[in-house]
Amino acid sequence: MRRISVFGATGSIGVNTLDLIARRPDAFDVVALSGGRNVALLAELAIRHRAEIAVTAFEECLPNLRDALSGTGIETAAGSDAVTEAAGRPADWTMSAIVGAAGLPPGLKALEQGGTLALANKESLVCAGPLMLETARRHGSTILPVDSEHSAVFQALLGEDIAKVERVIITASGGAFRDWSIERMARATPEEAASHPNWDMGQRITIDSASMFNKALELIETHEYFGITPDRIEALFHPESMIHAMVGFCDGGLMAHIGPADMRHAIGFALNHPHREPLPVERLDFAKLGQFTFRAPDEVKYPALRLAREVMQAGGHNGAVFNAAKEAALDAFIDRRIGFPQMAEAVEKVLVKLSSSHLGKGAMTLDTVLDADARARVAAAEIIAAL
Ligand code: NAD
Ligand code: MG
């Protein structure tokens, strides 16, 4: 039996992870599940999977969680420190599927226990890539990417020498506004941005797909995880979302990873690694699909892509600043305090404002990353209020 924990269990990735786990009840023991305000779902999942402990990130949700789990023998806890503590319970495999920088402390804690960290939480690599990789190395733990593009690159690299990689192409569906003009995008509402043409995901990543901030995070994630230099990483529009990534080698050959737009493939790959096991995903019928199309992304329409390049070049704590500013701008857009294009405007201003500070000059620790994150949120609040 493999001991499994799922952080962000109540979200889109978490629920899909537990769906796969439920199909093989004899293979897995569930240790810890964490969630946010959806306490009813967290309790239901904890009971169904006989978890040892269920943790909500929010203290005020604890009474409801306790009620829902009373008499079950399942432990309960609340607060972000409790989430991180739960990640310290030994597990063989941990899913990191909290959304945002809040996923970083529990992800690091899980890495300190050895074992495997299946990483959906791309923000932790964007904010603290070197720290994540160094923590894994020090504790002999493994990070497996779960983002579909990065799982695709990982799979294309199996048996290959990374030194022979000439380029990595990360595909993008284009999100909700791929066929909209810049003028129409300027008036977009959060509801419009939150409807994805191909993927069924959480609200925040879906809006980030419409602005290409999701792809921007993924370019940085590619750089951090695989150690590929920014000039060799490309984003490519591919509206069908069937090719998730391509890896080009020094001999001109490319390995493309093709699969259905169903996260259970990438999650299942990480769950079963290093083996392959059958997964309940659609098998593609190419004759029916007919064609795959591609186009170059428009960096004027999507400034997030340009900002990602600048962040990769600058390195240090700029990833943490970029992500925190992006999270603050996304909150402001969801709350209708700013318009859609102002998200990129705000993020760029925060990066410029903090670029002359001492951020990123010293060694990276969890504290320095959290400090950069906090300073970026303060700067973002001021900048957003003045927009
Ligand atoms: P979601 O919004 O559906 O779920 C987020 C989860 O995090 C929930 O369990 C929620 O309770 C929890 N959470 C929210 N705020 C929290 C906080 N402050 N502290 C602790 N827990 C908190 O998100 P999702 O779409 O499942 O995405 C999760 C992560 O996976 C994100 O990093 C996202 O970028 C990444 N990802 C998602 C997909 C996808 O298909 N959904 C694909 C690739 C990568
Ligand atoms: Mg992705």
PDB file of N, CA, C and O in Angstrom, residues 301-345:
ATOM      1  N   LYS A 301      -1.039  41.325 -27.740  1.00  0.00           N
ATOM      2  CA  LYS A 301      -2.322  40.964 -27.117  1.00  0.00           C
ATOM      3  C   LYS A 301      -2.093  40.323 -25.740  1.00  0.00           C
ATOM      4  O   LYS A 301      -2.919  40.464 -24.843  1.00  0.00           O
ATOM      5  N   TYR A 302      -0.976  39.635 -25.610  1.00  0.00           N
ATOM      6  CA  TYR A 302      -0.688  38.900 -24.365  1.00  0.00           C
ATOM      7  C   TYR A 302       0.655  39.333 -23.770  1.00  0.00           C
ATOM      8  O   TYR A 302       1.663  38.622 -23.894  1.00  0.00           O
ATOM      9  N   PRO A 303       0.711  40.504 -23.108  1.00  0.00           N
ATOM     10  CA  PRO A 303       1.988  40.979 -22.554  1.00  0.00           C
ATOM     11  C   PRO A 303       2.577  40.029 -21.511  1.00  0.00           C
ATOM     12  O   PRO A 303       3.786  40.074 -21.243  1.00  0.00           O
ATOM     13  N   ALA A 304       1.748  39.155 -20.933  1.00  0.00           N
ATOM     14  CA  ALA A 304       2.250  38.218 -19.915  1.00  0.00           C
ATOM     15  C   ALA A 304       3.415  37.392 -20.455  1.00  0.00           C
ATOM     16  O   ALA A 304       4.351  37.060 -19.714  1.00  0.00           O
ATOM     17  N   LEU A 305       3.388  37.074 -21.752  1.00  0.00           N
ATOM     18  CA  LEU A 305       4.449  36.236 -22.327  1.00  0.00           C
ATOM     19  C   LEU A 305       5.784  36.985 -22.348  1.00  0.00           C
ATOM     20  O   LEU A 305       6.832  36.409 -22.050  1.00  0.00           O
ATOM     21  N   ARG A 306       5.719  38.264 -22.689  1.00  0.00           N
ATOM     22  CA  ARG A 306       6.939  39.082 -22.677  1.00  0.00           C
ATOM     23  C   ARG A 306       7.454  39.217 -21.232  1.00  0.00           C
ATOM     24  O   ARG A 306       8.656  39.084 -20.966  1.00  0.00           O
ATOM     25  N   LEU A 307       6.537  39.450 -20.304  1.00  0.00           N
ATOM     26  CA  LEU A 307       6.938  39.596 -18.898  1.00  0.00           C
ATOM     27  C   LEU A 307       7.614  38.315 -18.398  1.00  0.00           C
ATOM     28  O   LEU A 307       8.589  38.368 -17.639  1.00  0.00           O
ATOM     29  N   ALA A 308       7.105  37.167 -18.816  1.00  0.00           N
ATOM     30  CA  ALA A 308       7.706  35.889 -18.388  1.00  0.00           C
ATOM     31  C   ALA A 308       9.159  35.814 -18.832  1.00  0.00           C
ATOM     32  O   ALA A 308      10.028  35.365 -18.086  1.00  0.00           O
ATOM     33  N   ARG A 309       9.433  36.252 -20.068  1.00  0.00           N
ATOM     34  CA  ARG A 309      10.830  36.231 -20.560  1.00  0.00           C
ATOM     35  C   ARG A 309      11.703  37.131 -19.699  1.00  0.00           C
ATOM     36  O   ARG A 309      12.823  36.779 -19.336  1.00  0.00           O
ATOM     37  N   GLU A 310      11.175  38.307 -19.375  1.00  0.00           N
ATOM     38  CA  GLU A 310      11.967  39.247 -18.566  1.00  0.00           C
ATOM     39  C   GLU A 310      12.247  38.642 -17.178  1.00  0.00           C
ATOM     40  O   GLU A 310      13.345  38.772 -16.638  1.00  0.00           O
ATOM     41  N   VAL A 311      11.246  37.971 -16.633  1.00  0.00           N
ATOM     42  CA  VAL A 311      11.404  37.352 -15.311  1.00  0.00           C
ATOM     43  C   VAL A 311      12.442  36.232 -15.367  1.00  0.00           C
ATOM     44  O   VAL A 311      13.302  36.120 -14.491  1.00  0.00           O
ATOM     45  N   MET A 312      12.384  35.427 -16.414  1.00  0.00           N
ATOM     46  CA  MET A 312      13.361  34.329 -16.532  1.00  0.00           C
ATOM     47  C   MET A 312      14.778  34.890 -16.654  1.00  0.00           C
ATOM     48  O   MET A 312      15.721  34.355 -16.068  1.00  0.00           O
ATOM     49  N   GLN A 313      14.930  35.961 -17.441  1.00  0.00           N
ATOM     50  CA  GLN A 313      16.264  36.568 -17.618  1.00  0.00           C
ATOM     51  C   GLN A 313      16.758  37.140 -16.299  1.00  0.00           C
ATOM     52  O   GLN A 313      17.932  37.001 -15.962  1.00  0.00           O
ATOM     53  N   ALA A 314      15.864  37.782 -15.551  1.00  0.00           N
ATOM     54  CA  ALA A 314      16.275  38.451 -14.309  1.00  0.00           C
ATOM     55  C   ALA A 314      16.550  37.438 -13.200  1.00  0.00           C
ATOM     56  O   ALA A 314      17.441  37.631 -12.369  1.00  0.00           O
ATOM     57  N   GLY A 315      15.802  36.350 -13.155  1.00  0.00           N
ATOM     58  CA  GLY A 315      16.023  35.290 -12.165  1.00  0.00           C
ATOM     59  C   GLY A 315      15.788  35.748 -10.727  1.00  0.00           C
ATOM     60  O   GLY A 315      14.995  36.668 -10.478  1.00  0.00           O
ATOM     61  N   GLY A 316      16.501  35.130  -9.793  1.00  0.00           N
ATOM     62  CA  GLY A 316      16.389  35.484  -8.370  1.00  0.00           C
ATOM     63  C   GLY A 316      14.962  35.377  -7.870  1.00  0.00           C
ATOM     64  O   GLY A 316      14.284  34.380  -8.116  1.00  0.00           O
ATOM     65  N   HIS A 317      14.522  36.433  -7.165  1.00  0.00           N
ATOM     66  CA  HIS A 317      13.179  36.419  -6.578  1.00  0.00           C
ATOM     67  C   HIS A 317      12.130  37.071  -7.473  1.00  0.00           C
ATOM     68  O   HIS A 317      11.016  37.333  -7.038  1.00  0.00           O
ATOM     69  N   ASN A 318      12.507  37.346  -8.727  1.00  0.00           N
ATOM     70  CA  ASN A 318      11.531  37.985  -9.626  1.00  0.00           C
ATOM     71  C   ASN A 318      10.348  37.075  -9.921  1.00  0.00           C
ATOM     72  O   ASN A 318       9.241  37.556 -10.185  1.00  0.00           O
ATOM     73  N   GLY A 319      10.567  35.776  -9.888  1.00  0.00           N
ATOM     74  CA  GLY A 319       9.458  34.836 -10.101  1.00  0.00           C
ATOM     75  C   GLY A 319       8.420  34.972  -8.994  1.00  0.00           C
ATOM     76  O   GLY A 319       7.210  34.965  -9.247  1.00  0.00           O
ATOM     77  N   ALA A 320       8.902  35.114  -7.757  1.00  0.00           N
ATOM     78  CA  ALA A 320       7.990  35.262  -6.614  1.00  0.00           C
ATOM     79  C   ALA A 320       7.234  36.581  -6.713  1.00  0.00           C
ATOM     80  O   ALA A 320       6.027  36.649  -6.421  1.00  0.00           O
ATOM     81  N   VAL A 321       7.925  37.644  -7.140  1.00  0.00           N
ATOM     82  CA  VAL A 321       7.287  38.959  -7.305  1.00  0.00           C
ATOM     83  C   VAL A 321       6.234  38.884  -8.410  1.00  0.00           C
ATOM     84  O   VAL A 321       5.091  39.331  -8.245  1.00  0.00           O
ATOM     85  N   PHE A 322       6.627  38.283  -9.524  1.00  0.00           N
ATOM     86  CA  PHE A 322       5.726  38.147 -10.680  1.00  0.00           C
ATOM     87  C   PHE A 322       4.460  37.394 -10.271  1.00  0.00           C
ATOM     88  O   PHE A 322       3.338  37.832 -10.535  1.00  0.00           O
ATOM     89  N   ASN A 323       4.640  36.262  -9.604  1.00  0.00           N
ATOM     90  CA  ASN A 323       3.479  35.451  -9.242  1.00  0.00           C
ATOM     91  C   ASN A 323       2.567  36.173  -8.251  1.00  0.00           C
ATOM     92  O   ASN A 323       1.342  36.162  -8.398  1.00  0.00           O
ATOM     93  N   ALA A 324       3.169  36.804  -7.228  1.00  0.00           N
ATOM     94  CA  ALA A 324       2.351  37.480  -6.212  1.00  0.00           C
ATOM     95  C   ALA A 324       1.595  38.649  -6.829  1.00  0.00           C
ATOM     96  O   ALA A 324       0.406  38.864  -6.545  1.00  0.00           O
ATOM     97  N   ALA A 325       2.270  39.413  -7.698  1.00  0.00           N
ATOM     98  CA  ALA A 325       1.608  40.540  -8.363  1.00  0.00           C
ATOM     99  C   ALA A 325       0.478  40.030  -9.233  1.00  0.00           C
ATOM    100  O   ALA A 325      -0.613  40.611  -9.285  1.00  0.00           O
ATOM    101  N   LYS A 326       0.720  38.934  -9.911  1.00  0.00           N
ATOM    102  CA  LYS A 326      -0.304  38.326 -10.770  1.00  0.00           C
ATOM    103  C   LYS A 326      -1.501  37.877  -9.924  1.00  0.00           C
ATOM    104  O   LYS A 326      -2.664  38.099 -10.298  1.00  0.00           O
ATOM    105  N   GLU A 327      -1.234  37.263  -8.759  1.00  0.00           N
ATOM    106  CA  GLU A 327      -2.348  36.810  -7.895  1.00  0.00           C
ATOM    107  C   GLU A 327      -3.171  38.003  -7.419  1.00  0.00           C
ATOM    108  O   GLU A 327      -4.407  37.950  -7.383  1.00  0.00           O
ATOM    109  N   ALA A 328      -2.479  39.093  -7.050  1.00  0.00           N
ATOM    110  CA  ALA A 328      -3.185  40.289  -6.568  1.00  0.00           C
ATOM    111  C   ALA A 328      -4.001  40.916  -7.702  1.00  0.00           C
ATOM    112  O   ALA A 328      -5.146  41.340  -7.502  1.00  0.00           O
ATOM    113  N   ALA A 329      -3.409  40.954  -8.894  1.00  0.00           N
ATOM    114  CA  ALA A 329      -4.123  41.538 -10.042  1.00  0.00           C
ATOM    115  C   ALA A 329      -5.326  40.678 -10.423  1.00  0.00           C
ATOM    116  O   ALA A 329      -6.393  41.203 -10.774  1.00  0.00           O
ATOM    117  N   LEU A 330      -5.160  39.384 -10.324  1.00  0.00           N
ATOM    118  CA  LEU A 330      -6.278  38.474 -10.636  1.00  0.00           C
ATOM    119  C   LEU A 330      -7.429  38.676  -9.640  1.00  0.00           C
ATOM    120  O   LEU A 330      -8.604  38.741 -10.033  1.00  0.00           O
ATOM    121  N   ASP A 331      -7.090  38.812  -8.350  1.00  0.00           N
ATOM    122  CA  ASP A 331      -8.122  39.098  -7.337  1.00  0.00           C
ATOM    123  C   ASP A 331      -8.865  40.384  -7.690  1.00  0.00           C
ATOM    124  O   ASP A 331     -10.084  40.448  -7.598  1.00  0.00           O
ATOM    125  N   ALA A 332      -8.088  41.405  -8.089  1.00  0.00           N
ATOM    126  CA  ALA A 332      -8.689  42.706  -8.402  1.00  0.00           C
ATOM    127  C   ALA A 332      -9.603  42.601  -9.622  1.00  0.00           C
ATOM    128  O   ALA A 332     -10.667  43.234  -9.678  1.00  0.00           O
ATOM    129  N   PHE A 333      -9.208  41.810 -10.602  1.00  0.00           N
ATOM    130  CA  PHE A 333     -10.058  41.626 -11.790  1.00  0.00           C
ATOM    131  C   PHE A 333     -11.332  40.854 -11.417  1.00  0.00           C
ATOM    132  O   PHE A 333     -12.438  41.235 -11.813  1.00  0.00           O
ATOM    133  N   ILE A 334     -11.170  39.801 -10.619  1.00  0.00           N
ATOM    134  CA  ILE A 334     -12.347  39.006 -10.212  1.00  0.00           C
ATOM    135  C   ILE A 334     -13.322  39.883  -9.416  1.00  0.00           C
ATOM    136  O   ILE A 334     -14.541  39.776  -9.577  1.00  0.00           O
ATOM    137  N   ASP A 335     -12.766  40.783  -8.588  1.00  0.00           N
ATOM    138  CA  ASP A 335     -13.615  41.697  -7.794  1.00  0.00           C
ATOM    139  C   ASP A 335     -14.080  42.917  -8.596  1.00  0.00           C
ATOM    140  O   ASP A 335     -14.643  43.851  -8.024  1.00  0.00           O
ATOM    141  N   ARG A 336     -13.733  42.965  -9.870  1.00  0.00           N
ATOM    142  CA  ARG A 336     -14.122  44.074 -10.763  1.00  0.00           C
ATOM    143  C   ARG A 336     -13.520  45.420 -10.346  1.00  0.00           C
ATOM    144  O   ARG A 336     -14.082  46.469 -10.604  1.00  0.00           O
ATOM    145  N   ARG A 337     -12.357  45.383  -9.680  1.00  0.00           N
ATOM    146  CA  ARG A 337     -11.675  46.639  -9.336  1.00  0.00           C
ATOM    147  C   ARG A 337     -10.843  47.129 -10.515  1.00  0.00           C
ATOM    148  O   ARG A 337     -10.544  48.308 -10.620  1.00  0.00           O
ATOM    149  N   ILE A 338     -10.398  46.202 -11.364  1.00  0.00           N
ATOM    150  CA  ILE A 338      -9.649  46.592 -12.572  1.00  0.00           C
ATOM    151  C   ILE A 338     -10.176  45.797 -13.758  1.00  0.00           C
ATOM    152  O   ILE A 338     -10.838  44.758 -13.586  1.00  0.00           O
ATOM    153  N   GLY A 339      -9.868  46.288 -14.957  1.00  0.00           N
ATOM    154  CA  GLY A 339     -10.275  45.589 -16.174  1.00  0.00           C
ATOM    155  C   GLY A 339      -9.269  44.504 -16.539  1.00  0.00           C
ATOM    156  O   GLY A 339      -8.190  44.396 -15.931  1.00  0.00           O
ATOM    157  N   PHE A 340      -9.592  43.746 -17.564  1.00  0.00           N
ATOM    158  CA  PHE A 340      -8.772  42.599 -17.966  1.00  0.00           C
ATOM    159  C   PHE A 340      -7.339  43.002 -18.355  1.00  0.00           C
ATOM    160  O   PHE A 340      -6.380  42.425 -17.833  1.00  0.00           O
ATOM    161  N   PRO A 341      -7.137  44.007 -19.236  1.00  0.00           N
ATOM    162  CA  PRO A 341      -5.758  44.339 -19.635  1.00  0.00           C
ATOM    163  C   PRO A 341      -4.940  44.956 -18.511  1.00  0.00           C
ATOM    164  O   PRO A 341      -3.713  44.949 -18.551  1.00  0.00           O
ATOM    165  N   GLN A 342      -5.644  45.488 -17.503  1.00  0.00           N
ATOM    166  CA  GLN A 342      -4.913  46.129 -16.400  1.00  0.00           C
ATOM    167  C   GLN A 342      -4.194  45.116 -15.516  1.00  0.00           C
ATOM    168  O   GLN A 342      -3.321  45.497 -14.731  1.00  0.00           O
ATOM    169  N   MET A 343      -4.549  43.846 -15.650  1.00  0.00           N
ATOM    170  CA  MET A 343      -3.806  42.843 -14.874  1.00  0.00           C
ATOM    171  C   MET A 343      -2.332  42.855 -15.282  1.00  0.00           C
ATOM    172  O   MET A 343      -1.436  42.938 -14.432  1.00  0.00           O
ATOM    173  N   ALA A 344      -2.079  42.796 -16.588  1.00  0.00           N
ATOM    174  CA  ALA A 344      -0.680  42.793 -17.064  1.00  0.00           C
ATOM    175  C   ALA A 344       0.002  44.125 -16.748  1.00  0.00           C
ATOM    176  O   ALA A 344       1.186  44.162 -16.396  1.00  0.00           O
ATOM    177  N   GLU A 345      -0.783  45.206 -16.879  1.00  0.00           N
ATOM    178  CA  GLU A 345      -0.234  46.535 -16.585  1.00  0.00           C
ATOM    179  C   GLU A 345       0.241  46.587 -15.131  1.00  0.00           C
ATOM    180  O   GLU A 345       1.352  47.067 -14.838  1.00  0.00           O
TER     181      GLU A 345
END
